XYZ file of N, CA and C in Angstrom:
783
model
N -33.412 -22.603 -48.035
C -34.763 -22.370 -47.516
C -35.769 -22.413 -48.663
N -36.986 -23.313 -48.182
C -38.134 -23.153 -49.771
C -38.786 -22.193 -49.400
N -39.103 -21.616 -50.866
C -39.811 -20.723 -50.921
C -41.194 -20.991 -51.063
N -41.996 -20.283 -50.346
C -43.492 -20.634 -49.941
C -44.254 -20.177 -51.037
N -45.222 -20.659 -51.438
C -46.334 -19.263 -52.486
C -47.464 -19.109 -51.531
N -48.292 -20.242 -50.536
C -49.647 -19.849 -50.296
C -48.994 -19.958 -48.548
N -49.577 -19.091 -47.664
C -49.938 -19.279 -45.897
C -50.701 -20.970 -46.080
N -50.650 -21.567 -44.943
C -51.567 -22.875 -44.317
C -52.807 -22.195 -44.161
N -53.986 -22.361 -44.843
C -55.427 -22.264 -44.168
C -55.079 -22.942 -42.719
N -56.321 -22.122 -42.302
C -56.457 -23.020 -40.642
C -57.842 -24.135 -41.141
N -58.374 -25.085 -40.400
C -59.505 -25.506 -40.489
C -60.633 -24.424 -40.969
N -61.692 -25.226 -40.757
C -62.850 -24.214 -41.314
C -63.182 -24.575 -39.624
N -64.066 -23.073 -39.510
C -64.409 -23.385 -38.305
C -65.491 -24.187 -38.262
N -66.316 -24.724 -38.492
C -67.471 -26.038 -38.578
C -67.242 -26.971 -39.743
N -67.913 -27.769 -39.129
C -67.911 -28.892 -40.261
C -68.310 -28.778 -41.271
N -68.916 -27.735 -41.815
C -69.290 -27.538 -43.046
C -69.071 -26.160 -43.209
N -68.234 -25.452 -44.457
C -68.343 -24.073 -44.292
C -69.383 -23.136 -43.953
N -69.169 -22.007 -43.118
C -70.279 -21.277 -42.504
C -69.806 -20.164 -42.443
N -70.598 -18.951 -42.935
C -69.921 -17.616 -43.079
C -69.947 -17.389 -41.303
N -71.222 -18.097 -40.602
C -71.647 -17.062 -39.383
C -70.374 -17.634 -38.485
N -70.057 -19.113 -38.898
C -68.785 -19.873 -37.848
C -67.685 -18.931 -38.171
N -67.587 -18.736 -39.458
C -66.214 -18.210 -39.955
C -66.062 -16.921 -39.031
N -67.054 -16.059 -39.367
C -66.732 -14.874 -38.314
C -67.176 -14.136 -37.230
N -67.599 -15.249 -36.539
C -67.549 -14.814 -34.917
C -66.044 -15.615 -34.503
N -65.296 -16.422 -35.124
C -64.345 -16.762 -34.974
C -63.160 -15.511 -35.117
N -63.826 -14.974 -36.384
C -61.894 -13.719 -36.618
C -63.087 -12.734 -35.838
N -63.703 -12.633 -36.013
C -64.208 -11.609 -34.548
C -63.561 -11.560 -33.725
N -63.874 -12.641 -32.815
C -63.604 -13.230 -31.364
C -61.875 -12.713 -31.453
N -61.374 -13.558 -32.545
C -59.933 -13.746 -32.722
C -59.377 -11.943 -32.723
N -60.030 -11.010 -33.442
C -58.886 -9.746 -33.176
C -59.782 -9.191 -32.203
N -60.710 -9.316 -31.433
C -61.367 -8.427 -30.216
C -60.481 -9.680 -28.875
N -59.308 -9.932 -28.808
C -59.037 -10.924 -27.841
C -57.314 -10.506 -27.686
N -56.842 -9.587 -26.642
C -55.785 -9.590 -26.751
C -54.700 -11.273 -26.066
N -53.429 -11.599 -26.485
C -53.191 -12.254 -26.154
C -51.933 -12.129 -25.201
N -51.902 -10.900 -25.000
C -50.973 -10.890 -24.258
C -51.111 -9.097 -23.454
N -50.425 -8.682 -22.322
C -51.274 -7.963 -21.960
C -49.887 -6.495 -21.736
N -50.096 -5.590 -22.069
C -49.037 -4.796 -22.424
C -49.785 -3.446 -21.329
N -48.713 -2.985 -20.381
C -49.001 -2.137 -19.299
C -48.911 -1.115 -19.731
N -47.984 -0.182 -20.908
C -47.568 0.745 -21.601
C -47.506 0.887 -22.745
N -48.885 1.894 -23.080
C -49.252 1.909 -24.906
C -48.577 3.427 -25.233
N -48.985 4.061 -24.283
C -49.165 5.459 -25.145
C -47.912 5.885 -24.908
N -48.076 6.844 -25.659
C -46.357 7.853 -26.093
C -46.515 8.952 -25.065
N -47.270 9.355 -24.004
C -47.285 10.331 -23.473
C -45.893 10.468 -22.705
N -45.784 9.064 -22.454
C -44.090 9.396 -21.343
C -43.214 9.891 -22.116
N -43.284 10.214 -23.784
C -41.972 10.363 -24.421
C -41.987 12.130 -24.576
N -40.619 12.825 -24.911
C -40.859 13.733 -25.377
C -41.623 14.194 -26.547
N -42.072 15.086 -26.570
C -42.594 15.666 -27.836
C -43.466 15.382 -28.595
N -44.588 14.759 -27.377
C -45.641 13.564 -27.876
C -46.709 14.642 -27.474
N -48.010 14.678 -28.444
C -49.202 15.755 -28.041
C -50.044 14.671 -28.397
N -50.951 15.193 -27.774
C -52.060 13.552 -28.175
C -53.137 14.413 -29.063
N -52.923 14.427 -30.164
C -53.994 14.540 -31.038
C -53.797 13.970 -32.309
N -53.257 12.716 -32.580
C -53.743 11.664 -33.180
C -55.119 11.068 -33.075
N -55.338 10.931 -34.566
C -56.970 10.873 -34.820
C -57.095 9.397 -34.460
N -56.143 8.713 -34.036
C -56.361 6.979 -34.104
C -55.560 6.770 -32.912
N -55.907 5.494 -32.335
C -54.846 4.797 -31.498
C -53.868 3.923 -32.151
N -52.965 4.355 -32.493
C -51.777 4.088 -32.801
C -51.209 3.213 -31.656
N -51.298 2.115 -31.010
C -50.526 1.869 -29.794
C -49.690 1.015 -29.950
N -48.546 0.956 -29.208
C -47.253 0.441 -29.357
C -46.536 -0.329 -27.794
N -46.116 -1.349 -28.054
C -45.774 -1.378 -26.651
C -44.646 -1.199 -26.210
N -44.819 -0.218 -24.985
C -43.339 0.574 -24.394
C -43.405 -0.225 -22.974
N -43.880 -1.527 -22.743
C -43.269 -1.951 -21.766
C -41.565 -2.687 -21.684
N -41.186 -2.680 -20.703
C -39.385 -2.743 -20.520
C -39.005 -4.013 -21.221
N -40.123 -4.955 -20.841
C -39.512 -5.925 -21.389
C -39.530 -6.470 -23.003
N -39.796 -5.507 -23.446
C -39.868 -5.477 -25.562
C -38.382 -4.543 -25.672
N -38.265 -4.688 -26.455
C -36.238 -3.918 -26.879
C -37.009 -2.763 -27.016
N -38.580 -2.298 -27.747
C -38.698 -0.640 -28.517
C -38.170 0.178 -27.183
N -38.759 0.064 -26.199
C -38.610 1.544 -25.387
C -37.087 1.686 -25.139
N -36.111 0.415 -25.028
C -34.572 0.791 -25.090
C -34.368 1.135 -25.649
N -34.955 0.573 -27.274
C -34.598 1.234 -28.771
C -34.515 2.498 -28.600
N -35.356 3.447 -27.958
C -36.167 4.746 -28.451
C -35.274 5.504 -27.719
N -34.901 5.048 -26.439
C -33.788 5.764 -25.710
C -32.403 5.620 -26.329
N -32.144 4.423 -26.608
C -30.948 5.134 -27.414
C -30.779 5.447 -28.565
N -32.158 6.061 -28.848
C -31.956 6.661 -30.470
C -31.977 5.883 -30.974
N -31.989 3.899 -31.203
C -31.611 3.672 -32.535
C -33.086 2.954 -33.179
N -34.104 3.580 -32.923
C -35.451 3.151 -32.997
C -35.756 3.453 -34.332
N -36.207 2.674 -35.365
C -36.653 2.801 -37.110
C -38.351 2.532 -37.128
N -38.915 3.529 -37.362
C -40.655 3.182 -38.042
C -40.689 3.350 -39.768
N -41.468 2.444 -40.023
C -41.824 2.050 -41.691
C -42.784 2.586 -41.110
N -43.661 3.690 -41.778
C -44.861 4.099 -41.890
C -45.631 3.976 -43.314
N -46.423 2.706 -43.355
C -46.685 2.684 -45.083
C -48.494 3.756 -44.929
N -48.888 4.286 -45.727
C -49.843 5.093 -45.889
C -50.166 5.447 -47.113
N -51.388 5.873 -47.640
C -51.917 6.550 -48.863
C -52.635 7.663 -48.655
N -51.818 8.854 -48.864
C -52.420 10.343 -48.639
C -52.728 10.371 -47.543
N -52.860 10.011 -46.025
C -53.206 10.251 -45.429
C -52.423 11.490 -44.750
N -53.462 12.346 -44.185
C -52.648 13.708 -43.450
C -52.292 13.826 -42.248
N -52.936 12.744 -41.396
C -52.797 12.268 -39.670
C -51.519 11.603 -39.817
N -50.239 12.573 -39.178
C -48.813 12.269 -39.659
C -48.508 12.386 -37.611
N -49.489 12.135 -36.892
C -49.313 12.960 -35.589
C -48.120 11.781 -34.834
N -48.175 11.239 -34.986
C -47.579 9.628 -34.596
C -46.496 9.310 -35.272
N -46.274 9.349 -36.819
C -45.062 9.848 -36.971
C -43.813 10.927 -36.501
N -44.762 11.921 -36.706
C -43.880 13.069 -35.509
C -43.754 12.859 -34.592
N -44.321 12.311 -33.890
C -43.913 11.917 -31.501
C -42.577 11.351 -32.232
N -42.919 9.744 -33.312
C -41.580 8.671 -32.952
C -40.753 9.564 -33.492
N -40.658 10.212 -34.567
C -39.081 11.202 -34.925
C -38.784 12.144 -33.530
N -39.960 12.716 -33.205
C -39.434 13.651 -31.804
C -38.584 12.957 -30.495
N -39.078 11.756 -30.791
C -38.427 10.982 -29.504
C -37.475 10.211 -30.298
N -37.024 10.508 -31.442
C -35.401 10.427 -31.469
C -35.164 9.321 -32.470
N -36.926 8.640 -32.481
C -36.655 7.340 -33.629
C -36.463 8.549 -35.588
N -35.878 6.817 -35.910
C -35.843 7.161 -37.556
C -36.936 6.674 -38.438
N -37.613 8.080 -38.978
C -39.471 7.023 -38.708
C -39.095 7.560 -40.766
N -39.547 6.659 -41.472
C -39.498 6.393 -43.233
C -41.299 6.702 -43.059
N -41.879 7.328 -43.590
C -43.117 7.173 -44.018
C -42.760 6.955 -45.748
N -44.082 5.809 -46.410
C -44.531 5.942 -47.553
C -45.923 6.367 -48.005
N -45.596 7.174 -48.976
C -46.638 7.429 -49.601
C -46.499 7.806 -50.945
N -47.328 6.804 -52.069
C -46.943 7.444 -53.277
C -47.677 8.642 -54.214
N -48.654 9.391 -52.970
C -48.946 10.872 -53.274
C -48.038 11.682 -53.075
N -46.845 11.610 -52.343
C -45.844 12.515 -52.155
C -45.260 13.404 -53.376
N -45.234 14.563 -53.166
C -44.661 15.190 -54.544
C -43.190 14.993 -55.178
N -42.299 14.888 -54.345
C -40.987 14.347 -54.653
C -40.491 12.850 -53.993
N -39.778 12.392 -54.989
C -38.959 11.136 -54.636
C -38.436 10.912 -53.325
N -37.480 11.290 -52.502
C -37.620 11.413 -51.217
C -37.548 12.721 -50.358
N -37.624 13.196 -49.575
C -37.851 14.599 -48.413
C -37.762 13.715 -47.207
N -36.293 14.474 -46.962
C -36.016 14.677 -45.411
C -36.797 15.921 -44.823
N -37.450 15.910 -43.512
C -38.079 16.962 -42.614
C -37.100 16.967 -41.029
N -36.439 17.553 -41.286
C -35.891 17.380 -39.587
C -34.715 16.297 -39.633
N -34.225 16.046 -38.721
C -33.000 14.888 -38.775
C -34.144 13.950 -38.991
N -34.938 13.488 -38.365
C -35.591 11.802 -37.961
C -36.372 11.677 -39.162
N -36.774 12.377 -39.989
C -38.374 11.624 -40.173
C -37.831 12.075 -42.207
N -38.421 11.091 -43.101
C -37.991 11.299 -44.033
C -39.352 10.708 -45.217
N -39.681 11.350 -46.082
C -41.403 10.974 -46.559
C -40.548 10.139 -47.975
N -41.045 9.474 -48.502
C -40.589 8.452 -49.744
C -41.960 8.535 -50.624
N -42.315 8.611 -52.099
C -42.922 8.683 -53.048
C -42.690 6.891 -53.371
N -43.195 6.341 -52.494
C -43.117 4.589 -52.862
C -44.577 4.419 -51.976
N -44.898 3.230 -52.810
C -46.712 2.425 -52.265
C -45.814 1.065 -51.953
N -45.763 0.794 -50.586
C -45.287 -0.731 -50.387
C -46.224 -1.612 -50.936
N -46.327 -2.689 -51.649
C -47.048 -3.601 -52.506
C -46.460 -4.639 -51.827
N -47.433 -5.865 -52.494
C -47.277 -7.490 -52.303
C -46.211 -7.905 -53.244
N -46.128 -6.997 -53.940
C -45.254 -7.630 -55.306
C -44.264 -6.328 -55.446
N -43.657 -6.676 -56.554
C -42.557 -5.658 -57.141
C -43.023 -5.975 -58.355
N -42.633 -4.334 -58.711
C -43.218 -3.976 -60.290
C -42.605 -4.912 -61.470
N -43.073 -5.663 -62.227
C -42.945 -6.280 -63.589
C -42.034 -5.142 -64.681
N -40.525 -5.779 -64.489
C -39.656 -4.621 -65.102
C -40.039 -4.445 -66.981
N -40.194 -4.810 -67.568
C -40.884 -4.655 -68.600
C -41.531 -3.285 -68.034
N -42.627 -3.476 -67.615
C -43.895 -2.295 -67.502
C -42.360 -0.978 -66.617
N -42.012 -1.282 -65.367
C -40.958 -0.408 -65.054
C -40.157 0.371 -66.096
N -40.152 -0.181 -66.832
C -38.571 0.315 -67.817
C -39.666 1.371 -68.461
N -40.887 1.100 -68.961
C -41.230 2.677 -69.325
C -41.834 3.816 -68.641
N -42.276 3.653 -67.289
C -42.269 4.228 -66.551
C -41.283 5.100 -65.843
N -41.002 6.341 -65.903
C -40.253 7.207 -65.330
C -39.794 7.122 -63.961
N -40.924 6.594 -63.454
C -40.315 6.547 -61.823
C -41.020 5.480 -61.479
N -40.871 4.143 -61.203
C -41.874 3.121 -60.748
C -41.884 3.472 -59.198
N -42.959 3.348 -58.898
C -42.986 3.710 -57.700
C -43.984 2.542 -56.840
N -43.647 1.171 -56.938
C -44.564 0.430 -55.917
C -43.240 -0.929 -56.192
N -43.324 -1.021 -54.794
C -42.111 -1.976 -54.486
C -43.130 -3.043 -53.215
N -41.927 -3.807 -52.718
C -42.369 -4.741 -52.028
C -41.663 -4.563 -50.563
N -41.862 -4.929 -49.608
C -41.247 -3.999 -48.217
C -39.521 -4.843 -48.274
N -39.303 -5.866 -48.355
C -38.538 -6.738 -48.333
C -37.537 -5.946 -49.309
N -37.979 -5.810 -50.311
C -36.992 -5.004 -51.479
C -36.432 -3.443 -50.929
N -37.771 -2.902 -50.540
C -36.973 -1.492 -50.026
C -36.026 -1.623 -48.833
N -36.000 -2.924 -47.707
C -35.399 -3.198 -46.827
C -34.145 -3.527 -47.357
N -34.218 -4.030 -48.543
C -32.734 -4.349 -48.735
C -32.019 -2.827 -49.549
N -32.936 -2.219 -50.348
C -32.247 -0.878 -50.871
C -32.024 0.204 -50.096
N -32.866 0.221 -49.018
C -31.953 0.993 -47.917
C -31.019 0.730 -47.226
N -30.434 -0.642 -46.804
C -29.640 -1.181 -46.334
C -29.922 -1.373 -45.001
N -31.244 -1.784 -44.541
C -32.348 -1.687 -43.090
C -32.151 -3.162 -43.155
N -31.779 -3.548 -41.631
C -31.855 -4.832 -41.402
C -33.380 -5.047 -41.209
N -33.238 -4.525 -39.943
C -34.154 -4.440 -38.742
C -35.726 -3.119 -39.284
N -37.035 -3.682 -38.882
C -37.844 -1.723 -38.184
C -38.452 -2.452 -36.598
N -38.582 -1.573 -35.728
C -38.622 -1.762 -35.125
C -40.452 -1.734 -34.774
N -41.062 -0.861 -35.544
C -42.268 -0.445 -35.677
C -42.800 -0.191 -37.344
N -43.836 -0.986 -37.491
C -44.579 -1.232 -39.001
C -45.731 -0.798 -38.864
N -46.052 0.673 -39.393
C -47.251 1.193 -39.306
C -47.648 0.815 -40.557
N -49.205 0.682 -40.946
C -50.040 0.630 -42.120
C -51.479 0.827 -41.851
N -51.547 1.702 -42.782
C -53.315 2.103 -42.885
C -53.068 2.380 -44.594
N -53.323 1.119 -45.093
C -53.340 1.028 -46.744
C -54.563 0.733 -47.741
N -55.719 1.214 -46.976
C -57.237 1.012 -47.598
C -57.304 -0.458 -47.889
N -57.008 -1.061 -47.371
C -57.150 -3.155 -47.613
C -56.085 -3.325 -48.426
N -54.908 -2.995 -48.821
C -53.904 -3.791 -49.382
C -53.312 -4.665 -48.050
N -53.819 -4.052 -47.026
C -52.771 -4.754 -45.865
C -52.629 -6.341 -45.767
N -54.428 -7.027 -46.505
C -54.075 -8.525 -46.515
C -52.865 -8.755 -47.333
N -53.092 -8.305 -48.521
C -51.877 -9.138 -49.135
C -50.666 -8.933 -48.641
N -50.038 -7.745 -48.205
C -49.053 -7.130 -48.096
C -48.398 -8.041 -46.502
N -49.710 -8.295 -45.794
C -48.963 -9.342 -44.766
C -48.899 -10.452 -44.982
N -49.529 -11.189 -46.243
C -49.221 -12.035 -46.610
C -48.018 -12.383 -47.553
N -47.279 -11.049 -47.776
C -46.433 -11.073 -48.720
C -44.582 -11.434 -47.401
N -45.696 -10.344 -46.657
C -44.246 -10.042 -45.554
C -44.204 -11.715 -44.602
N -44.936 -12.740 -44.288
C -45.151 -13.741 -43.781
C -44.719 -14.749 -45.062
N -44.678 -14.782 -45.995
C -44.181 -15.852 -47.014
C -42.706 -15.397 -47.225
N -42.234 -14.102 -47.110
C -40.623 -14.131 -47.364
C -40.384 -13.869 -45.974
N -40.383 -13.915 -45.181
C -40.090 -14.116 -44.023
C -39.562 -12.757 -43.429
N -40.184 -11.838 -44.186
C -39.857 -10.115 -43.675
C -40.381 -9.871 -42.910
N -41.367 -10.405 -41.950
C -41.804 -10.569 -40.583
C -41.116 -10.642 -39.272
N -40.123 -11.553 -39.759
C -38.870 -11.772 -39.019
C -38.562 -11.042 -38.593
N -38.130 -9.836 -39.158
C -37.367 -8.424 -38.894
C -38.010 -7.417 -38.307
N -38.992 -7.348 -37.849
C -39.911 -6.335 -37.512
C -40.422 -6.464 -36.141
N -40.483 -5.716 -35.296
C -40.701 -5.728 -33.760
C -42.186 -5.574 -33.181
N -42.682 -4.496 -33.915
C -44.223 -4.547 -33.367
C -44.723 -3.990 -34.990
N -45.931 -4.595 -35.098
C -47.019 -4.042 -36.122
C -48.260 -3.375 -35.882
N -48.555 -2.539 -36.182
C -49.290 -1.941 -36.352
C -50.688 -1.155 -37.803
N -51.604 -2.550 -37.698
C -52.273 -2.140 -38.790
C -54.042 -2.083 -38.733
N -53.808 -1.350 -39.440
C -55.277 -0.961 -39.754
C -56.152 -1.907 -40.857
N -56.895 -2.726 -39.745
C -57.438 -3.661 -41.599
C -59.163 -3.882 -41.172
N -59.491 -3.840 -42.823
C -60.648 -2.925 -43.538
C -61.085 -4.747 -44.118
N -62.561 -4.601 -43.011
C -63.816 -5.876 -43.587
C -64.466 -5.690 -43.552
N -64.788 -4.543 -45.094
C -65.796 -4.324 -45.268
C -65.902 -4.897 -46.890
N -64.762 -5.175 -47.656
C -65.061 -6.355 -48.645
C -63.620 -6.837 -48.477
N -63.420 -8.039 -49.369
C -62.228 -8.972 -49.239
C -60.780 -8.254 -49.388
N -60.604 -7.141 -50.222
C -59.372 -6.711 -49.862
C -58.793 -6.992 -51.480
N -57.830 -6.152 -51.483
C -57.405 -6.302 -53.135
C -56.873 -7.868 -53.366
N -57.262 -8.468 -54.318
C -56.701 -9.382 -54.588
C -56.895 -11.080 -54.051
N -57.607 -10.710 -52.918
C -58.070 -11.529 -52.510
C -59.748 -12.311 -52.931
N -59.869 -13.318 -53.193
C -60.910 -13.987 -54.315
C -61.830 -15.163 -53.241
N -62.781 -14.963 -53.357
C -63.374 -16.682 -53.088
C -64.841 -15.789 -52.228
N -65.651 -16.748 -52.028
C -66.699 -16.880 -51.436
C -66.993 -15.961 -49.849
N -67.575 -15.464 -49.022
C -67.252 -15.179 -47.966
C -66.905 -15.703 -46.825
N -67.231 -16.830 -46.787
C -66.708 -17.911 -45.864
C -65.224 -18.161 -45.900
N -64.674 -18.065 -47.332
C -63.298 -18.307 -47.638
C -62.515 -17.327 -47.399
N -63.466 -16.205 -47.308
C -62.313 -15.123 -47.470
C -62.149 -15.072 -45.829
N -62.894 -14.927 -44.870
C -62.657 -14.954 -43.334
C -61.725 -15.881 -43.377
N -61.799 -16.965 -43.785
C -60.990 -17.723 -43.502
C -59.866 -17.762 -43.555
N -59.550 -16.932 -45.012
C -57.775 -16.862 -44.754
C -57.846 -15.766 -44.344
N -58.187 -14.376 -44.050
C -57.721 -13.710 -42.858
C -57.553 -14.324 -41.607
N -57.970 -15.084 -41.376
C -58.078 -15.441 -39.731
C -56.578 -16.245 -40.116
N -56.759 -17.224 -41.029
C -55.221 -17.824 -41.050
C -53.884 -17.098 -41.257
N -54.170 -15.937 -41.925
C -53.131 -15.034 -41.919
C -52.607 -14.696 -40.893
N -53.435 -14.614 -40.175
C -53.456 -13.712 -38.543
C -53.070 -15.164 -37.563
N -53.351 -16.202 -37.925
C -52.981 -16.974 -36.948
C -51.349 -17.582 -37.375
N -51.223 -17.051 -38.605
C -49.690 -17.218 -39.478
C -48.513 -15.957 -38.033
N -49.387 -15.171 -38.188
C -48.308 -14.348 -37.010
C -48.063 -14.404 -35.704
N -49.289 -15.168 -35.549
C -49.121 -16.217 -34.433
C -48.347 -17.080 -33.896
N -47.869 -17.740 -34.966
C -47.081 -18.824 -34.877
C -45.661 -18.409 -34.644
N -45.440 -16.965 -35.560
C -43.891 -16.302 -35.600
C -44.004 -15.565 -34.413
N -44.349 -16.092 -33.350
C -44.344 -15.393 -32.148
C -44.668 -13.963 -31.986
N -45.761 -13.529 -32.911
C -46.407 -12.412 -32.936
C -47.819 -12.238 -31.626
N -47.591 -11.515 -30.701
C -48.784 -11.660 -29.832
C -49.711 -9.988 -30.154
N -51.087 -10.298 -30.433
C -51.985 -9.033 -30.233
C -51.884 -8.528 -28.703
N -51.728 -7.307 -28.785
C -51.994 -6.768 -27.377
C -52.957 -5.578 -27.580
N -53.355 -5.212 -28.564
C -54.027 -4.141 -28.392
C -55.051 -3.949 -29.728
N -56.360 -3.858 -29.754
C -57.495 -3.780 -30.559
C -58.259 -2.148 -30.650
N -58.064 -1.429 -32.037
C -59.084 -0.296 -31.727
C -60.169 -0.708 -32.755
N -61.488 -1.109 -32.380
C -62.811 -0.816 -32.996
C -63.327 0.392 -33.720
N -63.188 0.848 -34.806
C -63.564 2.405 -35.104
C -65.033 2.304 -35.091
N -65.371 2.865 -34.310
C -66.902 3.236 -34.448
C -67.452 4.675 -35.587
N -66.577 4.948 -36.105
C -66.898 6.499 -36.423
C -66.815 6.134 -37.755
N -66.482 4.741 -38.758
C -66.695 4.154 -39.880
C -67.798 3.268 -39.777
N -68.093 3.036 -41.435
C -69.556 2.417 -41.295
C -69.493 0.872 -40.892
N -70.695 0.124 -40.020
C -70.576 -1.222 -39.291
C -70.992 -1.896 -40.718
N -69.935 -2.383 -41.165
C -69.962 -2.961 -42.216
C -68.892 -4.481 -42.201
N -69.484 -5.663 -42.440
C -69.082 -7.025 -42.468
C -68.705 -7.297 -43.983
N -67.947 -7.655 -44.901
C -68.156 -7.863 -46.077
C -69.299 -7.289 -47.075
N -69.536 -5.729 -46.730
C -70.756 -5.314 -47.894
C -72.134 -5.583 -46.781
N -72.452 -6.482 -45.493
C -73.247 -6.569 -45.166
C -73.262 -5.693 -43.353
N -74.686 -5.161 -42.975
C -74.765 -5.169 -41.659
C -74.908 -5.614 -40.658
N -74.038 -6.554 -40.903
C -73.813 -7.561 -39.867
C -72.742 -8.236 -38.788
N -73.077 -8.884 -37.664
C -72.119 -9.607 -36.555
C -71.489 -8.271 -35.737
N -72.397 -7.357 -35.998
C -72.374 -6.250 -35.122
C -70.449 -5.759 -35.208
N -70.200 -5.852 -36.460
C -68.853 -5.157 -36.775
C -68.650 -3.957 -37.036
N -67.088 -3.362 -37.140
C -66.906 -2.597 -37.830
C -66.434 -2.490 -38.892
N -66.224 -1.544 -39.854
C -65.386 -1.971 -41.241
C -64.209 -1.972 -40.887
N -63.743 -0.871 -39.570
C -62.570 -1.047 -39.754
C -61.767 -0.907 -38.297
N -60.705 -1.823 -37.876
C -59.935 -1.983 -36.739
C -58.767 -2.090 -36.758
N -58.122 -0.954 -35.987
C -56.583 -1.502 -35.613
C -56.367 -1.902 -34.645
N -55.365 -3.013 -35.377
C -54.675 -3.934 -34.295
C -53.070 -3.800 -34.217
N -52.345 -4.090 -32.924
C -51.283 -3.763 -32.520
C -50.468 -5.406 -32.063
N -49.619 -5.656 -32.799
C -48.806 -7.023 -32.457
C -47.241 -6.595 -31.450
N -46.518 -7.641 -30.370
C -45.153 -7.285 -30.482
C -44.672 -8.910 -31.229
N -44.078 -8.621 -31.261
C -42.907 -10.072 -31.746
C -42.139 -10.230 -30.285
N -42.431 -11.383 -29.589
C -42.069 -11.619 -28.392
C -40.739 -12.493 -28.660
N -40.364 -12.366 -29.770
C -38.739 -12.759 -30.106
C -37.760 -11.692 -29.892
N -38.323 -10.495 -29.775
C -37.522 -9.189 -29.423
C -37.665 -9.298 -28.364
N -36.654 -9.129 -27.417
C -36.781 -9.029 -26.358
C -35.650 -7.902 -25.920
């Protein structure tokens, strides 16, 4: 299999680059579900309280493997995060029996089990893996790549990929879509932030919509369907630094992989 370095841009959306074409296009594109999911919320599960500060939604209709998963226990969530304290959604999926990994590399110790299900890790999932040189003097490197921790835990499969990573999430799905760690993963769930380009990501504003939208149409292709959009209104309406196209800075969106079945 070759190994990829860059996603396919999609076209530009006009014939000549245009920030305003570019994004009423990834507008349009994550305010548009593509597929239509009857069962989001966790209320049917045990041990689910609804005071999660976010919509977290997931789809528990019959015909996705999660809700079998969850019944027979063998349900896995990657929860990647930075300090965040809204853990409410982690706890339902451990209460209802899944094996939910949160990361975070504010955590005070290396790993902590809480309960049978739910277990916190002192790791920042990254686009990359640490440059062993710089590792070797570091005491504890602590930023890996999801693909790598998948293989050091010995995790084929997650069944659910949470992330709210302050904008690392472009690269990081661009990392998981070039090694093909996409593959393995059942529904996503992320939180992504346009209100500037995102770590690492470079070019003009026209360019930069642009490969988000191609990113997003990259999961497309791996039979990733959106079913579910939250708009935060309660962050600032912010477009790239500007007030504009009547956005928000920040939205989660909810994918299944309609290869799980």
């Amino acid at each position: 299999q070759t190994v990829r370095w860059h996603i396919e841009l999609q076209p530009w959306a006009s014939a000549t680059p245009s920030l305003n074409y570019e994004a009423s296009r990834f507008l349009k594109y994550i305010s548009t579900s593509q597929i239509s999911c009857e069962h989001m919320n966790l209320n049917s599960l045990k041990g689910y309280s609804e005071t999660s500060k976010k919509p977290w939604s997931i789809c528990l209709d019959e015909r996705f493997s999660l809700i079998h998963r969850i019944r027979s226990k063998q349900c896995r969530l990657y929860s990647l995060g930075l300090g965040n304290d809204d853990n409410q959604f982690e706890l339902s999926m451990a209460n209802s029996g899944c094996e939910v990994h949160r990361f975070d590399p504010s955590i005070k110790s290396a790993h902590i089990q809480e309960g049978r299900h739910l277990w916190y890790h002192r790791l920042s999932i990254d686009w990359r893996d640490p440059n062993p040189a710089i590792a070797a003097h570091k005491l504890h490197s602590n930023t890996k790549k999801l693909g790598t921790v998948l293989n050091e835990f010995g995790h084929q499969k997650i069944d659910v990929l949470k992330a709210d990573v302050e904008s690392a999430e472009w690269k990081i799905l661009e990392n998981l879509i070039l090694e093909d760690v996409v593959e393995q993963i059942g529904q996503l769930v992320f939180e992504v932030h346009i209100h500037w380009p995102g770590f690492e990501v470079s070019g003009n504003d026209s360019t930069v919509v642009r490969y988000w939208y191609s990113l997003l149409r990259e999961l497309e292709l791996k039979d990733f369907r959106l079913f579910h959009t939250y708009k935060d209104l309660s962050k600032p309406q912010m477009f790239l630094k500007k007030e504009a196209f009547n956005a928000s800075s920040c939205y989660t969106l909810s994918w299944v992989n309609t290869r799980w079945k």
